[in-house]
mmCIF file of C-alpha atoms in Angstrom:
data_model
loop_
_atom_site.group_PDB
_atom_site.id
_atom_site.type_symbol
_atom_site.label_atom_id
_atom_site.label_comp_id
_atom_site.label_asym_id
_atom_site.label_seq_id
_atom_site.Cartn_x
_atom_site.Cartn_y
_atom_site.Cartn_z
ATOM 1 C CA MET A 1 0.000 0.000 0.000
ATOM 2 C CA ASN A 2 2.762 2.400 1.021
ATOM 3 C CA THR A 3 4.747 1.410 -2.050
ATOM 4 C CA ASP A 4 1.813 2.290 -4.316
ATOM 5 C CA LYS A 5 1.436 5.677 -2.632
ATOM 6 C CA ARG A 6 5.134 6.386 -3.063
ATOM 7 C CA THR A 7 4.957 5.377 -6.723
ATOM 8 C CA VAL A 8 1.994 7.702 -7.326
ATOM 9 C CA ALA A 9 3.778 10.555 -5.481
ATOM 10 C CA ASP A 10 6.953 9.969 -7.500
ATOM 11 C CA LYS A 11 5.000 10.039 -10.754
ATOM 12 C CA ARG A 12 3.331 13.303 -9.752
ATOM 13 C CA THR A 13 6.701 14.808 -8.845
ATOM 14 C CA VAL A 14 8.161 13.760 -12.191
ATOM 15 C CA ALA A 15 5.112 15.112 -14.043
ATOM 16 C CA ARG A 16 5.373 18.462 -12.257
ATOM 17 C CA ALA A 17 9.086 18.647 -13.033
ATOM 18 C CA VAL A 18 8.445 17.873 -16.711
ATOM 19 C CA VAL A 19 5.766 20.583 -16.921
ATOM 20 C CA ALA A 20 7.967 23.105 -15.107
ATOM 21 C CA TYR A 21 11.016 22.451 -17.288
ATOM 22 C CA THR A 22 8.904 22.485 -20.442
ATOM 23 C CA MET A 23 7.529 25.930 -19.545
ATOM 24 C CA LEU A 24 11.038 27.173 -18.703
ATOM 25 C CA ILE A 25 12.400 25.928 -22.026
ATOM 26 C CA LEU A 26 9.528 27.554 -23.920
ATOM 27 C CA GLY A 27 10.116 30.812 -22.054
ATOM 28 C CA ALA A 28 13.830 30.665 -22.829
ATOM 29 C CA LEU A 29 13.133 30.044 -26.513
ATOM 30 C CA LEU A 30 10.708 32.969 -26.672
ATOM 31 C CA THR A 31 13.354 35.192 -25.078
ATOM 32 C CA VAL A 32 16.340 34.048 -27.123
ATOM 33 C CA ALA A 33 14.641 33.544 -30.512
ATOM 34 C CA PRO A 34 14.281 37.278 -31.379
ATOM 35 C CA LEU A 35 17.958 37.846 -30.554
ATOM 36 C CA VAL A 36 19.083 34.928 -32.718
ATOM 37 C CA LEU A 37 16.769 35.991 -35.564
ATOM 38 C CA SER A 38 18.119 39.543 -35.364
ATOM 39 C CA ALA A 39 21.735 38.350 -35.557
ATOM 40 C CA MET A 40 20.958 35.969 -38.445
ATOM 41 C CA THR A 41 19.216 38.712 -40.414
ATOM 42 C CA ALA A 42 22.099 41.111 -39.781
ATOM 43 C CA ILE A 43 24.608 38.849 -41.563
ATOM 44 C CA LYS A 44 22.415 38.220 -44.624
ATOM 45 C CA THR A 45 22.434 40.129 -47.886
ATOM 46 C CA PRO A 46 19.216 41.943 -48.842
ATOM 47 C CA LYS A 47 18.759 39.418 -51.675
ATOM 48 C CA GLN A 48 19.035 36.478 -49.273
ATOM 49 C CA PHE A 49 16.593 38.039 -46.843
ATOM 50 C CA ALA A 50 14.044 38.806 -49.588
ATOM 51 C CA GLY A 51 14.277 35.434 -51.344
ATOM 52 C CA GLU A 52 14.581 32.994 -48.430
ATOM 53 C CA SER A 53 12.793 32.134 -45.230
ATOM 54 C CA ALA A 54 13.632 34.265 -42.223
ATOM 55 C CA LEU A 55 14.803 31.092 -40.437
ATOM 56 C CA ALA A 56 17.196 30.089 -43.226
ATOM 57 C CA THR A 57 20.872 30.264 -42.283
ATOM 58 C CA PRO A 58 22.981 32.913 -44.055
ATOM 59 C CA ASP A 59 24.891 31.432 -47.014
ATOM 60 C CA PRO A 60 27.339 33.071 -47.260
ATOM 61 C CA ALA A 61 27.398 35.315 -44.185
ATOM 62 C CA THR A 62 28.330 38.945 -44.714
ATOM 63 C CA VAL A 63 29.377 41.856 -42.504
ATOM 64 C CA ASP A 64 28.564 44.528 -45.082
ATOM 65 C CA ASN A 65 25.439 45.548 -43.163
ATOM 66 C CA PHE A 66 27.530 46.362 -40.096
ATOM 67 C CA ARG A 67 29.963 48.404 -42.195
ATOM 68 C CA THR A 68 27.091 50.369 -43.718
ATOM 69 C CA VAL A 69 25.440 51.330 -40.443
ATOM 70 C CA LEU A 70 28.784 52.164 -38.823
ATOM 71 C CA ASP A 71 29.628 54.439 -41.772
ATOM 72 C CA GLN A 72 26.274 56.195 -41.258
ATOM 73 C CA GLY A 73 27.311 57.433 -37.807
ATOM 74 C CA LEU A 74 26.376 54.475 -35.652
ATOM 75 C CA GLY A 75 30.012 54.009 -34.628
ATOM 76 C CA ARG A 76 30.114 57.453 -33.022
ATOM 77 C CA ALA A 77 26.756 56.791 -31.359
ATOM 78 C CA VAL A 78 28.167 53.585 -29.842
ATOM 79 C CA ALA A 79 31.183 55.517 -28.496
ATOM 80 C CA VAL A 80 28.989 58.284 -27.032
ATOM 81 C CA THR A 81 26.642 55.755 -25.446
ATOM 82 C CA ALA A 82 29.534 53.774 -23.967
ATOM 83 C CA LEU A 83 31.143 56.906 -22.508
ATOM 84 C CA MET A 84 27.819 58.117 -21.098
ATOM 85 C CA THR A 85 27.058 54.712 -19.597
ATOM 86 C CA VAL A 86 30.479 54.363 -17.968
ATOM 87 C CA CYS A 87 30.334 57.854 -16.431
ATOM 88 C CA ILE A 88 26.795 57.440 -15.084
ATOM 89 C CA THR A 89 27.458 53.923 -13.774
ATOM 90 C CA CYS A 90 30.630 54.968 -11.930
ATOM 91 C CA GLY A 91 28.955 58.081 -10.524
ATOM 92 C CA GLN A 92 25.845 56.231 -9.382
ATOM 93 C CA LEU A 93 27.828 53.445 -7.725
ATOM 94 C CA VAL A 94 30.124 55.812 -5.815
ATOM 95 C CA ILE A 95 27.351 58.133 -4.630
ATOM 96 C CA SER A 96 24.914 55.309 -3.904
ATOM 97 C CA ILE A 97 27.482 53.395 -1.828
ATOM 98 C CA MET A 98 28.232 56.433 0.333
ATOM 99 C CA ALA A 99 24.571 57.399 0.727
ATOM 100 C CA ALA A 100 23.469 53.835 1.496
ATOM 101 C CA TYR A 101 26.177 53.442 4.140
ATOM 102 C CA ALA A 102 25.122 56.728 5.746
ATOM 103 C CA PHE A 103 21.490 55.590 5.870
ATOM 104 C CA ALA A 104 22.400 52.113 7.128
ATOM 105 C CA ARG A 105 25.289 52.566 9.565
ATOM 106 C CA THR A 106 25.417 56.178 10.743
ATOM 107 C CA SER A 107 23.095 58.197 12.939
ATOM 108 C CA PHE A 108 22.007 61.772 12.258
ATOM 109 C CA PRO A 109 18.808 63.751 12.885
ATOM 110 C CA GLY A 110 16.017 62.949 10.458
ATOM 111 C CA ARG A 111 17.854 60.024 8.883
ATOM 112 C CA ASP A 112 14.861 57.723 8.455
ATOM 113 C CA VAL A 113 12.518 60.512 7.354
ATOM 114 C CA LEU A 114 15.021 61.699 4.755
ATOM 115 C CA PHE A 115 15.521 58.161 3.492
ATOM 116 C CA TRP A 116 11.826 57.468 2.999
ATOM 117 C CA VAL A 117 11.224 60.866 1.402
ATOM 118 C CA TYR A 118 14.068 60.217 -1.021
ATOM 119 C CA LEU A 119 12.774 56.724 -1.689
ATOM 120 C CA GLY A 120 9.352 58.209 -2.402
ATOM 121 C CA THR A 121 10.788 59.961 -5.460
ATOM 122 C CA MET A 122 10.717 56.559 -7.168
ATOM 123 C CA MET A 123 6.951 57.056 -7.423
ATOM 124 C CA VAL A 124 7.364 60.174 -9.571
ATOM 125 C CA PRO A 125 7.138 59.304 -13.308
ATOM 126 C CA SER A 126 10.149 60.391 -15.341
ATOM 127 C CA ALA A 127 7.827 62.188 -17.781
ATOM 128 C CA VAL A 128 6.909 64.634 -15.000
ATOM 129 C CA THR A 129 10.516 65.815 -14.601
ATOM 130 C CA LEU A 130 11.296 65.888 -18.325
ATOM 131 C CA VAL A 131 10.133 69.456 -19.016
ATOM 132 C CA PRO A 132 11.666 71.019 -15.852
ATOM 133 C CA LEU A 133 14.980 69.322 -16.603
ATOM 134 C CA TYR A 134 14.891 70.545 -20.189
ATOM 135 C CA LEU A 135 14.162 74.126 -19.137
ATOM 136 C CA MET A 136 16.903 74.042 -16.512
ATOM 137 C CA PHE A 137 19.546 72.808 -18.951
ATOM 138 C CA ALA A 138 18.327 75.258 -21.591
ATOM 139 C CA LYS A 139 18.816 78.145 -19.114
ATOM 140 C CA LEU A 140 22.326 76.883 -18.355
ATOM 141 C CA GLY A 141 23.115 76.538 -22.053
ATOM 142 C CA TRP A 142 24.008 72.869 -21.671
ATOM 143 C CA LEU A 143 21.648 71.340 -24.216
ATOM 144 C CA ASN A 144 23.373 69.313 -26.950
ATOM 145 C CA THR A 145 26.370 68.720 -24.687
ATOM 146 C CA PHE A 146 27.738 65.646 -22.978
ATOM 147 C CA TRP A 147 26.854 67.125 -19.571
ATOM 148 C CA ALA A 148 23.189 67.185 -20.519
ATOM 149 C CA LEU A 149 23.305 63.423 -21.028
ATOM 150 C CA VAL A 150 25.174 62.632 -17.816
ATOM 151 C CA LEU A 151 24.362 65.075 -15.004
ATOM 152 C CA PRO A 152 20.676 64.237 -14.367
ATOM 153 C CA PHE A 153 21.573 60.614 -13.582
ATOM 154 C CA LEU A 154 25.063 60.925 -12.110
ATOM 155 C CA PHE A 155 24.347 61.366 -8.409
ATOM 156 C CA GLY A 156 22.911 58.030 -7.337
ATOM 157 C CA SER A 157 19.447 56.539 -7.694
ATOM 158 C CA PRO A 158 16.759 55.738 -5.094
ATOM 159 C CA TYR A 159 16.602 52.097 -6.168
ATOM 160 C CA ALA A 160 20.366 51.578 -5.868
ATOM 161 C CA ILE A 161 20.527 53.314 -2.487
ATOM 162 C CA PHE A 162 17.608 51.265 -1.159
ATOM 163 C CA LEU A 163 19.102 47.972 -2.340
ATOM 164 C CA LEU A 164 22.564 48.787 -0.968
ATOM 165 C CA ARG A 165 21.142 49.990 2.336
ATOM 166 C CA GLN A 166 19.333 46.695 2.859
ATOM 167 C CA TYR A 167 22.491 44.791 2.003
ATOM 168 C CA PHE A 168 24.650 46.893 4.337
ATOM 169 C CA LEU A 169 22.188 46.340 7.189
ATOM 170 C CA ALA A 170 22.734 42.591 6.804
ATOM 171 C CA ILE A 171 26.497 42.902 7.359
ATOM 172 C CA PRO A 172 27.301 41.829 10.957
ATOM 173 C CA GLY A 173 27.913 44.851 13.151
ATOM 174 C CA GLU A 174 30.718 43.010 14.947
ATOM 175 C CA ILE A 175 32.886 43.213 11.811
ATOM 176 C CA ILE A 176 32.466 46.992 11.580
ATOM 177 C CA ASP A 177 33.030 47.400 15.337
ATOM 178 C CA ALA A 178 36.224 45.357 15.111
ATOM 179 C CA ALA A 179 37.490 47.598 12.333
ATOM 180 C CA ARG A 180 36.756 50.673 14.450
ATOM 181 C CA VAL A 181 38.662 49.159 17.384
ATOM 182 C CA ASP A 182 41.634 48.698 15.051
ATOM 183 C CA GLY A 183 41.542 52.432 14.351
ATOM 184 C CA ALA A 184 39.815 52.412 10.967
ATOM 185 C CA THR A 185 37.936 55.552 9.978
ATOM 186 C CA THR A 186 34.474 55.500 8.446
ATOM 187 C CA LEU A 187 35.971 55.836 4.968
ATOM 188 C CA ASP A 188 38.437 53.014 5.678
ATOM 189 C CA ILE A 189 35.594 50.761 6.830
ATOM 190 C CA LEU A 190 33.561 51.587 3.753
ATOM 191 C CA ILE A 191 36.396 50.961 1.284
ATOM 192 C CA SER A 192 38.201 48.065 2.985
ATOM 193 C CA VAL A 193 35.372 46.186 4.696
ATOM 194 C CA VAL A 194 31.906 47.005 3.359
ATOM 195 C CA VAL A 195 32.636 47.283 -0.379
ATOM 196 C CA PRO A 196 34.624 43.997 -0.633
ATOM 197 C CA MET A 197 31.828 42.188 1.199
ATOM 198 C CA SER A 198 29.232 43.680 -1.167
ATOM 199 C CA ARG A 199 30.705 42.617 -4.503
ATOM 200 C CA PRO A 200 27.701 40.480 -5.582
ATOM 201 C CA ILE A 201 25.166 43.260 -5.043
ATOM 202 C CA LEU A 202 27.496 45.817 -6.641
ATOM 203 C CA ALA A 203 27.836 43.578 -9.700
ATOM 204 C CA THR A 204 24.053 43.348 -9.900
ATOM 205 C CA LEU A 205 23.645 47.112 -9.645
ATOM 206 C CA THR A 206 26.330 47.570 -12.289
ATOM 207 C CA VAL A 207 24.416 45.366 -14.707
ATOM 208 C CA ILE A 208 21.087 47.072 -13.921
ATOM 209 C CA THR A 209 22.553 50.566 -14.328
ATOM 210 C CA VAL A 210 24.414 49.760 -17.542
ATOM 211 C CA VAL A 211 21.339 48.197 -19.138
ATOM 212 C CA SER A 212 19.145 51.117 -18.051
ATOM 213 C CA GLN A 213 21.490 53.788 -19.367
ATOM 214 C CA TRP A 214 22.461 51.904 -22.518
ATOM 215 C CA ASN A 215 18.777 51.673 -23.433
ATOM 216 C CA SER A 216 17.966 55.262 -22.411
ATOM 217 C CA PHE A 217 15.983 56.998 -25.136
ATOM 218 C CA MET A 218 13.616 59.784 -24.126
ATOM 219 C CA TRP A 219 16.001 62.145 -22.295
ATOM 220 C CA PRO A 220 18.875 61.780 -24.819
ATOM 221 C CA LEU A 221 16.378 62.422 -27.623
ATOM 222 C CA VAL A 222 15.277 65.674 -25.975
ATOM 223 C CA ALA A 223 18.602 66.863 -24.541
ATOM 224 C CA ALA A 224 20.884 66.130 -27.501
ATOM 225 C CA SER A 225 19.015 66.667 -30.736
ATOM 226 C CA GLY A 226 22.167 67.126 -32.821
ATOM 227 C CA ALA A 227 24.246 64.345 -34.352
ATOM 228 C CA LYS A 228 27.353 65.077 -32.251
ATOM 229 C CA TRP A 229 26.024 63.638 -28.978
ATOM 230 C CA GLN A 230 23.462 61.242 -30.406
ATOM 231 C CA VAL A 231 23.192 58.006 -28.428
ATOM 232 C CA LEU A 232 22.719 54.519 -29.818
ATOM 233 C CA THR A 233 18.969 54.210 -29.246
ATOM 234 C CA VAL A 234 18.264 57.515 -30.996
ATOM 235 C CA ALA A 235 20.645 56.679 -33.846
ATOM 236 C CA THR A 236 18.976 53.285 -34.312
ATOM 237 C CA ALA A 237 15.534 54.911 -34.418
ATOM 238 C CA ASN A 238 16.791 57.348 -37.054
ATOM 239 C CA LEU A 239 18.207 54.465 -39.086
ATOM 240 C CA GLN A 240 14.805 52.781 -39.029
ATOM 241 C CA THR A 241 13.368 55.916 -40.626
ATOM 242 C CA GLN A 242 16.244 56.347 -43.072
ATOM 243 C CA TYR A 243 16.367 52.705 -44.169
ATOM 244 C CA ASN A 244 12.678 51.942 -44.083
ATOM 245 C CA ALA A 245 12.013 48.233 -44.773
ATOM 246 C CA GLN A 246 15.746 47.483 -45.246
ATOM 247 C CA TRP A 247 15.666 44.956 -42.459
ATOM 248 C CA THR A 248 19.193 43.651 -42.851
ATOM 249 C CA LEU A 249 20.584 47.102 -42.003
ATOM 250 C CA ILE A 250 18.081 47.671 -39.196
ATOM 251 C CA MET A 251 18.883 44.279 -37.656
ATOM 252 C CA ALA A 252 22.607 45.006 -37.933
ATOM 253 C CA ALA A 253 22.114 48.174 -35.889
ATOM 254 C CA THR A 254 19.918 46.283 -33.412
ATOM 255 C CA THR A 255 22.515 43.533 -33.026
ATOM 256 C CA LEU A 256 25.242 46.101 -32.330
ATOM 257 C CA ALA A 257 23.023 47.597 -29.636
ATOM 258 C CA ILE A 258 22.216 44.256 -27.994
ATOM 259 C CA ALA A 259 25.615 42.517 -28.162
ATOM 260 C CA PRO A 260 27.363 44.524 -25.377
ATOM 261 C CA LEU A 261 24.493 43.878 -22.965
ATOM 262 C CA VAL A 262 24.551 40.138 -23.641
ATOM 263 C CA LEU A 263 28.313 40.099 -23.103
ATOM 264 C CA LEU A 264 27.921 42.053 -19.869
ATOM 265 C CA PHE A 265 25.435 39.549 -18.495
ATOM 266 C CA VAL A 266 27.669 36.613 -19.452
ATOM 267 C CA VAL A 267 30.574 38.201 -17.559
ATOM 268 C CA PHE A 268 28.581 39.071 -14.421
ATOM 269 C CA GLN A 269 25.992 36.292 -14.350
ATOM 270 C CA ARG A 270 27.557 34.435 -11.405
ATOM 271 C CA GLN A 271 27.699 37.570 -9.259
ATOM 272 C CA VAL A 272 24.118 38.458 -10.187
ATOM 273 C CA LEU A 273 22.812 35.016 -9.259
ATOM 274 C CA ARG A 274 24.834 35.060 -6.044
ATOM 275 C CA SER A 275 23.409 38.423 -5.006
ATOM 276 C CA ILE A 276 19.869 37.169 -5.656
ATOM 277 C CA ALA A 277 20.515 34.146 -3.444
ATOM 278 C CA VAL A 278 22.087 36.227 -0.670
ATOM 279 C CA THR A 279 19.491 38.996 -0.554
ATOM 280 C CA GLY A 280 16.530 36.662 -1.001
ATOM 281 C CA LEU A 281 15.098 38.472 -4.002
ATOM 282 C CA LYS A 282 13.935 35.365 -5.843
#
């Protein structure tokens, strides 16, 4: 009797596992398929794309589409986007680390009230601040400059500060107290103790910030209307208008935009998964 019950339970467990893995595989295919199709289209000639199925492999593969879009200014847009992303990511990490440590491990009047008020700014839609930001930068004469792209996002973010604060609160206080007994200053503790212990969450925030800024569209479109400081998303949108229905060129530009993000995730995937396990976000 017990053996029959165990057999039935084992079959149900196997069935549930099969259903779960089937759904995961389908979800993975739906996620990866557009990326693969984009890359395959990018290395086809227009004749191949027009005369063959979209799923047909390129024969022969060509990189002429990439050369064409890079010659049309996409190369400069990639450089501008990379520089903007690096500056904003470094600025946000540095400021967010210091602010999160202050909210988590130091005491000052109004600390909790200030934290929750600052966190409440996450509820304000970005569209609400778009016009005031534009007017402010127009008054300063900074439109169509690199500073217009970087400054609004350089000094930390509520999400990053909140996430880091929660992580810093989980660090045992005995470790920080021991460092203070050894004569370490607050800055020494932050640099030598807290930051090394927070590498997984910092890697996660790096990935989140890079992806967010790399894909930024609305503010760069408004703040830098000229070609000099045009970012990748705006340049790709312009290419879609310029090369209407020339899908091999459009997919080449799309592939160039996606490839760095895929590479970034491959490099940092272990740290990202580790931070999810440690912080209990799953």
